Amino acid sequence: MDRKAKAVVCREWGQPVQVETITVEGPKRDEITLRIGACGVCHSDLSATTGKIPYPPPLVLGHEAAGVVVEVGEGVTAFKEGDHVVSSFISMCGKCRQCVRGRPVLCENARNAMFTLPDGTVRTKDANGEPLNVFGACGVMAEYATMHVDNCVKVDDTVPMQNAALVGCAVMTGVGAVFNTAKVEPGSRTAVFGIGGVGLNAIQGCATAGAEMIVAVDSNPGKLEMAKQFGATHTININEVDDAAKAVKKLTGGVDYAFECVGAGAVVEQAYKSLGRGGTAVVVGVADPKDKTAITTLTLPADERVLKGSWLGSARPQHDFPRILGLYKAGKLKLDELVTRTYSIDDAAQAFDDMVAGKNARGVIVFD
Ligand code: NAD
Ligand code: ZN
């Protein structure tokens, strides 16, 4: 059935987000409709409103949500009404070469589901009946969302929605970059550049992995304080040093793992320069498609350095989302502390402004 829903929409790049009442159609084959409980506000949503992530407007934002299934389409067996679900902004077909070799975030069919559902159509339309694209085949910054099951992960229904939501992006991305992409060993020396929702989770991932040194690098003193609460052993304010990479190197002798959680080639260079011999720099931030990075080529062989990327924390979402919630329930990962502030959907523009101002670990939109 069709449902009316308030939704956060980007109408035009460079303009503030708008809250509109849209129509969400019921599920077709292999789709489900969710009533959304909570949706985190991620920098990637902001990047979609500026065109840095060039998904065409009009676009329903949101890719980091938890909700409850209210309707299932034909052929759906893995979900039933009442199940709790976390969104995955990466569609995983489960059948292509990348999926079957255990790399679902690289699914060969995911490119069909960037701003529409996998079949290239959408279930969302505005008050004039015009179709609305959906961020990452999700568009979950809305009261309801109809999604393909390949973008949905069933989770423990005892975890509060506002905590479970964050596993869909910030937590999986940050913790997964440490656990899955880098495979940080106990006793490692690590540095995290950019302490937003993603970087804080890289910090707590390093702490859980038993890193000996965890250096947090940011320009915002409030973020550096938060980093300490999540396990940073040292902090560097980039405004108080000439060169952040040199400052990390001086403190640590060169790190084994550096995580770039900003999304800028210049910061990737710093992360790479902060490495010691045998070190790995992991690029997590999403840069503008035209952005470039320069590194000293000789250091790759002579130091056996590694420069690699991490997409949704190299997750296997069906396995890792529940696993992360298990670590939270066991007291090994902090989720409550990540939610600095909750907003009603009517205050969505404020939530984006607060992210730009660096006020929150994560701001989360909660629905009644
Ligand atoms: P955020 O806005 O919450 O945090 C970014 C942080 O970087 C802020 O604290 C800011 O002060 C800091 N910063 C800015 N410039 C800096 C610099 N030169 N040096 C050090 N710190 C600096 O953002 P977020 O939601 O944590 O997202 C971070 C990045 O990760 C974004 O680019 C986002 O698009 C990307 N992202 C990637 C994935 C993935 O799968 N790889 C998933 C989600 C988000
Ligand atoms: Zn995100």
mmCIF file of C-alpha atoms and ligand atoms in Angstrom, residues 42-44 47 53 89 169 173 193-199 217-220 223 238 261-263 267 284-286 310-313 355 362, ligand 1:
data_model
loop_
_atom_site.group_PDB
_atom_site.id
_atom_site.type_symbol
_atom_site.label_atom_id
_atom_site.label_comp_id
_atom_site.label_asym_id
_atom_site.label_seq_id
_atom_site.Cartn_x
_atom_site.Cartn_y
_atom_site.Cartn_z
ATOM 1 C CA CYS A 42 26.407 11.161 8.103
ATOM 2 C CA HIS A 43 28.881 13.416 6.318
ATOM 3 C CA SER A 44 28.115 11.427 3.171
ATOM 4 C CA SER A 47 28.268 15.430 0.557
ATOM 5 C CA ILE A 53 28.846 12.668 -3.883
ATOM 6 C CA PHE A 89 23.849 1.534 1.551
ATOM 7 C CA CYS A 169 27.340 3.298 8.465
ATOM 8 C CA THR A 173 32.811 1.920 8.546
ATOM 9 C CA PHE A 193 42.870 11.605 11.009
ATOM 10 C CA GLY A 194 39.384 13.187 11.324
ATOM 11 C CA ILE A 195 37.348 12.480 14.426
ATOM 12 C CA GLY A 196 33.761 12.520 13.176
ATOM 13 C CA GLY A 197 31.263 9.709 13.622
ATOM 14 C CA VAL A 198 33.469 7.505 11.431
ATOM 15 C CA GLY A 199 36.838 8.457 12.963
ATOM 16 C CA VAL A 217 44.173 14.122 14.799
ATOM 17 C CA ASP A 218 41.581 16.863 14.226
ATOM 18 C CA SER A 219 41.212 20.660 14.299
ATOM 19 C CA ASN A 220 38.307 20.648 16.745
ATOM 20 C CA LYS A 223 36.319 16.181 18.924
ATOM 21 C CA ILE A 238 46.340 20.328 13.512
ATOM 22 C CA CYS A 261 38.489 9.661 7.921
ATOM 23 C CA VAL A 262 38.136 13.122 6.315
ATOM 24 C CA GLY A 263 37.829 12.655 2.539
ATOM 25 C CA VAL A 267 44.905 14.311 4.430
ATOM 26 C CA VAL A 284 38.045 5.796 4.578
ATOM 27 C CA GLY A 285 37.009 9.382 3.727
ATOM 28 C CA VAL A 286 35.099 9.883 0.478
ATOM 29 C CA SER A 310 37.988 0.723 2.896
ATOM 30 C CA TRP A 311 34.351 0.728 1.781
ATOM 31 C CA LEU A 312 31.770 0.285 4.574
ATOM 32 C CA GLY A 313 34.600 -1.177 6.659
ATOM 33 C CA MET A 355 27.403 18.377 11.847
ATOM 34 C CA ARG A 362 26.625 11.622 15.759
HETATM 35 P P1 NAD B 1 32.190 14.277 10.160
HETATM 36 O O1 NAD B 1 31.865 15.533 9.452
HETATM 37 O O2 NAD B 1 31.356 13.816 11.312
HETATM 38 O O3 NAD B 1 33.717 14.325 10.664
HETATM 39 C C1 NAD B 1 34.803 14.774 9.894
HETATM 40 C C2 NAD B 1 35.897 15.221 10.882
HETATM 41 O O4 NAD B 1 37.095 15.549 10.156
HETATM 42 C C3 NAD B 1 35.512 16.474 11.682
HETATM 43 O O5 NAD B 1 35.700 16.228 13.076
HETATM 44 C C4 NAD B 1 36.496 17.538 11.163
HETATM 45 O O6 NAD B 1 36.841 18.488 12.166
HETATM 46 C C5 NAD B 1 37.687 16.686 10.752
HETATM 47 N N1 NAD B 1 38.604 17.284 9.797
HETATM 48 C C6 NAD B 1 38.317 18.092 8.729
HETATM 49 N N2 NAD B 1 39.457 18.424 8.080
HETATM 50 C C7 NAD B 1 40.479 17.813 8.732
HETATM 51 C C8 NAD B 1 41.895 17.763 8.544
HETATM 52 N N3 NAD B 1 42.483 18.419 7.522
HETATM 53 N N4 NAD B 1 42.638 17.034 9.403
HETATM 54 C C9 NAD B 1 42.073 16.366 10.428
HETATM 55 N N5 NAD B 1 40.723 16.385 10.665
HETATM 56 C C10 NAD B 1 39.953 17.103 9.834
HETATM 57 O O7 NAD B 1 32.237 13.126 9.030
HETATM 58 P P2 NAD B 1 31.939 11.540 9.142
HETATM 59 O O8 NAD B 1 30.485 11.301 9.051
HETATM 60 O O9 NAD B 1 32.738 10.993 10.269
HETATM 61 O O10 NAD B 1 32.570 11.059 7.743
HETATM 62 C C11 NAD B 1 33.977 11.169 7.509
HETATM 63 C C12 NAD B 1 34.294 10.802 6.070
HETATM 64 O O11 NAD B 1 34.031 9.404 5.873
HETATM 65 C C13 NAD B 1 33.453 11.534 5.025
HETATM 66 O O12 NAD B 1 34.274 11.784 3.902
HETATM 67 C C14 NAD B 1 32.391 10.518 4.670
HETATM 68 O O13 NAD B 1 31.837 10.762 3.390
HETATM 69 C C15 NAD B 1 33.239 9.271 4.710
HETATM 70 N N6 NAD B 1 32.516 7.990 4.809
HETATM 71 C C16 NAD B 1 33.112 6.928 4.195
HETATM 72 C C17 NAD B 1 32.502 5.694 4.223
HETATM 73 C C18 NAD B 1 33.156 4.504 3.568
HETATM 74 O O14 NAD B 1 32.491 3.485 3.396
HETATM 75 N N7 NAD B 1 34.424 4.562 3.209
HETATM 76 C C19 NAD B 1 31.291 5.533 4.905
HETATM 77 C C20 NAD B 1 30.746 6.646 5.570
HETATM 78 C C21 NAD B 1 31.368 7.859 5.523
#
